[in-house]
Amino acid sequence: MAAIAPDEFDLFCIDIFDTLILRRWGPPETVFERVAQDARTAGLLDPSMTDDAFVIVRRQAEARARAWARTQGHSETGLADIYRALEVPGIDAAALERLERTVERRAAVANPNLVALLCDLRRRRKPVALVSDMYLGGTELEDLLGSVGILPGRDYDRLYVSCDHGASKAGGALFRVVLADHPGVPPSRILHIGDDPVTDKAGALAAGIHSVHYTQPGRSKEMLRRESLLGNASRGPLTLLRTLAGRRRTEQEDDAFWHHYGASVLGPIAVHYANWVLRHAAARGIRRIAPLMREGELLGQLIAREAERLGMDVDARPLAVSRAALYLPSLTRFDEAEFRSLGSEIYLTLRDVMVMFGLDDLPHALTGHADRPLVDLLGAEFGEGADAYQAARSYLLAEGTKDRILAKARQARRNLVSYVETELADAGPVALVDIGAKGSMFERLSRMPELGERYDFHGYLFYATPDALHRMANGLRVQVHMPLAAAALERAKVVYRSPQFFELLLNGEAATTAGYRRDAEGRAVPVFLHMDIDAAQQRALRACHAGIFSYYDQWAALAERNDDGSGGAWEVDPAVLLGILHRAVHLPTHEEASRIGRLVFDVNNGSPVRLPLCNNDARRVLAELCAAAPPPLWLSLALQTRPSELPWPQGTMALEQPGHIEEMIEGAQGGFGHRTISRQLVHMARRARVSRFILCAAGGMGGMGPTLLDVAHEAGLECVGYADLLVVGDGVFRQAELGLADAARQSCRDIIVVSVGYGPAIIDALKTNGKGDGRPLRCWWYDGTRFRTTRLLHGTEEDIA
């Protein structure tokens, strides 16, 4: 889009749906789902008719309407014709038709990026034609466009709709209508912009018109596909918002990945969580919101921005606390149980413990073990190293040592209490905000009498583990954004196993709170530890945060323009937000694992440990594990490996065993290998330097065709036609639909056949119908046992390398 040179063209054509106009709930099927929901509420549909069932019958009705239209010499149809073809006994088809028109209008949102382009073109006095393959007529589309602020005469000159002209963009027919109305403009001076690779790109080119493919970013498509694979399909306005934010340009290409990741993954989580905290707290009369550091810096900014936008009287400022900074102040005794509990901090060494407790006289017997992780020392109680364990136990639990530890704890407690009282003053109820997952910091603050008796603390978490639920059951007041259901808790456990990378990206460059000290005026102030990171990581973190705020800006702008300003129409399901995070942790792309895996993290527990997420040591550990165990066990064993050895098992596996987790999930879900087969066929075609192909399949939406189209699009291959052995003209794919006879005679001679059961029959049909053509066809296909490349010529077939 940025490369468009308006002065090179005399006429601009712009597609309407999914280009100029977006649907706030997602693709057309979501409109049909809303129609079903509203129809059941209004008594127009039997309660047994589910959303999915209605989508199917609505599609079938459109296929029948288009089949009838073909008997009249074209394939275009109107909405009234579609609902007349709806074969559901006892329904009021006319009422359902009116309802869909209402829902379609309610779903419409102007694409701000394209609106900006329109404004620029009109300032340059460039004529603009809007072109759409749609079952809503021109008059209705004009009204719909006007409802989102796009007006005829001011923003565009002409409107061309397929159902009015009996011609679609596929094959160039509707574009030729545009050309006939503009005889003075040569096709080479016209530019069309649209989202569909066939109807908008190939269709325009068929009419001799230049085309810009306004496609969804490849990273966005892959993220959404993987979320859907995990049962976390993005619903509601999230798809729209994430795609818009992810399209934003960055000044440097090196920043594009990080900006997109911030906008598409972390932005939705941080923005909608912050918005929920603000609304929930305000509804309970809480004015002081204290997000806990380090992510508190980002969350505090988002909450403050949203409070200002909504005109809410809220004080949102971060509170500098951390698990490490709260450990000593909350320590009231040091005994055998407390000594053993230190072993849960897997990165903590004996030297770290000495520093934390202010001890400097390590016994001679322990000097050789000072840099040994404490968990290893405690684990050696009954084996080799038992002497070291006993020496550490005897030293730390000696009365004199315990007294020094508890004295330091009391001083740390006084400093913490003084700092918190200075920050909160007489705040009344206070919202303590953290991302997740156990609520341990809430508990430590609330259980200190000096603070818990003075302040009415309310804890807020984005996600929670069962530990948080136990604390809630024991009286800790915590609100959790994610659903507290079994499925969500299982996803939260996966997230909690490897939280470092998203916490690191949310934290940005914020420092760790190591403790508290008295300044020159005697005030208690935090002691910060700044992680030393290189310039590349610093830049990545900044670009990621720019993406997060890009998402916020997009969400806030649309909320302002499209409802009463409350943002209520743009609220999202927290289960879907958790699904975004779950996918990011559990099923990263190779690019994500490679880029994010290089980031260095600290463990925020008082230890000086700094580690890359997927370093060479982690890859070696995983490689050894994979060499020693069968593939079905790899992931389970990797997740059980100590986090200090494999900080992010799934990311490391994406690098060491690309596609392994994805293939396991696909197989477990009974995907019948559709995507695996499609990937291999596309790989074979790409290896043969194919860029354009015809797709031959069997079964319409129930076959493998939709999967192959997605895979091909991700790989950059252009589908220029679709032929189906079993389903003719269902209007589903919006491709240039062909019969198998026509497919065998097109100018494009490269064909991908995607079907397991019907592959040989399709090859036979192509071979028969290609007789006499004189030009060979190359076919890539799977015969049920092996992948083949077959050359068809003069009714014969030959397998080629």
PDB file of N, CA and C in Angstrom, residues 9-13 121-122 124-129 155-158 182 185 191:
ATOM      1  N   PHE A   9      -1.720   6.559 -12.097  1.00  0.00           N
ATOM      2  CA  PHE A   9      -3.012   5.991 -12.485  1.00  0.00           C
ATOM      3  C   PHE A   9      -4.058   7.085 -12.609  1.00  0.00           C
ATOM      4  N   ASP A  10      -5.024   6.838 -13.504  1.00  0.00           N
ATOM      5  CA  ASP A  10      -6.085   7.809 -13.751  1.00  0.00           C
ATOM      6  C   ASP A  10      -7.419   7.391 -13.137  1.00  0.00           C
ATOM      7  N   LEU A  11      -7.521   6.135 -12.685  1.00  0.00           N
ATOM      8  CA  LEU A  11      -8.749   5.649 -12.061  1.00  0.00           C
ATOM      9  C   LEU A  11      -8.367   4.593 -11.028  1.00  0.00           C
ATOM     10  N   PHE A  12      -9.004   4.661  -9.878  1.00  0.00           N
ATOM     11  CA  PHE A  12      -8.758   3.684  -8.825  1.00  0.00           C
ATOM     12  C   PHE A  12     -10.034   2.902  -8.557  1.00  0.00           C
ATOM     13  N   CYS A  13      -9.905   1.574  -8.528  1.00  0.00           N
ATOM     14  CA  CYS A  13     -11.007   0.694  -8.128  1.00  0.00           C
ATOM     15  C   CYS A  13     -10.663   0.121  -6.760  1.00  0.00           C
ATOM     16  N   LEU A 121      -6.602  10.242  -2.218  1.00  0.00           N
ATOM     17  CA  LEU A 121      -6.956  10.210  -3.632  1.00  0.00           C
ATOM     18  C   LEU A 121      -7.904  11.342  -3.991  1.00  0.00           C
ATOM     19  N   ARG A 122      -8.842  11.636  -3.115  1.00  0.00           N
ATOM     20  CA  ARG A 122      -9.799  12.709  -3.419  1.00  0.00           C
ATOM     21  C   ARG A 122      -9.130  14.079  -3.375  1.00  0.00           C
ATOM     22  N   ARG A 124      -6.253  14.581  -4.387  1.00  0.00           N
ATOM     23  CA  ARG A 124      -5.545  14.631  -5.668  1.00  0.00           C
ATOM     24  C   ARG A 124      -6.512  14.660  -6.852  1.00  0.00           C
ATOM     25  N   ARG A 125      -7.806  14.683  -6.554  1.00  0.00           N
ATOM     26  CA  ARG A 125      -8.868  14.714  -7.588  1.00  0.00           C
ATOM     27  C   ARG A 125      -8.820  13.473  -8.489  1.00  0.00           C
ATOM     28  N   LYS A 126      -8.517  12.328  -7.876  1.00  0.00           N
ATOM     29  CA  LYS A 126      -8.508  11.074  -8.606  1.00  0.00           C
ATOM     30  C   LYS A 126      -9.889  10.422  -8.538  1.00  0.00           C
ATOM     31  N   PRO A 127     -10.447   9.991  -9.678  1.00  0.00           N
ATOM     32  CA  PRO A 127     -11.739   9.291  -9.636  1.00  0.00           C
ATOM     33  C   PRO A 127     -11.598   7.914  -8.985  1.00  0.00           C
ATOM     34  N   VAL A 128     -12.635   7.519  -8.237  1.00  0.00           N
ATOM     35  CA  VAL A 128     -12.626   6.256  -7.497  1.00  0.00           C
ATOM     36  C   VAL A 128     -13.918   5.502  -7.778  1.00  0.00           C
ATOM     37  N   ALA A 129     -13.776   4.218  -8.143  1.00  0.00           N
ATOM     38  CA  ALA A 129     -14.924   3.336  -8.303  1.00  0.00           C
ATOM     39  C   ALA A 129     -14.832   2.234  -7.247  1.00  0.00           C
ATOM     40  N   ASP A 155     -16.471  10.745  -1.422  1.00  0.00           N
ATOM     41  CA  ASP A 155     -15.397   9.762  -1.242  1.00  0.00           C
ATOM     42  C   ASP A 155     -15.222   8.839  -2.440  1.00  0.00           C
ATOM     43  N   TYR A 156     -16.248   8.675  -3.256  1.00  0.00           N
ATOM     44  CA  TYR A 156     -16.136   7.831  -4.440  1.00  0.00           C
ATOM     45  C   TYR A 156     -17.132   8.311  -5.482  1.00  0.00           C
ATOM     46  N   ASP A 157     -16.915   7.875  -6.744  1.00  0.00           N
ATOM     47  CA  ASP A 157     -17.744   8.350  -7.852  1.00  0.00           C
ATOM     48  C   ASP A 157     -18.796   7.343  -8.306  1.00  0.00           C
ATOM     49  N   ARG A 158     -18.405   6.065  -8.439  1.00  0.00           N
ATOM     50  CA  ARG A 158     -19.322   5.057  -8.943  1.00  0.00           C
ATOM     51  C   ARG A 158     -19.246   3.820  -8.068  1.00  0.00           C
ATOM     52  N   HIS A 182     -15.755   3.727 -18.669  1.00  0.00           N
ATOM     53  CA  HIS A 182     -14.645   4.688 -18.684  1.00  0.00           C
ATOM     54  C   HIS A 182     -13.829   4.475 -19.962  1.00  0.00           C
ATOM     55  N   VAL A 185     -10.197   5.803 -20.387  1.00  0.00           N
ATOM     56  CA  VAL A 185      -9.113   5.409 -19.478  1.00  0.00           C
ATOM     57  C   VAL A 185      -8.599   4.035 -19.906  1.00  0.00           C
ATOM     58  N   LEU A 191      -5.870   1.143 -11.389  1.00  0.00           N
ATOM     59  CA  LEU A 191      -5.339   0.302 -10.306  1.00  0.00           C
ATOM     60  C   LEU A 191      -6.493  -0.173  -9.435  1.00  0.00           C
TER      61      LEU A 191
END
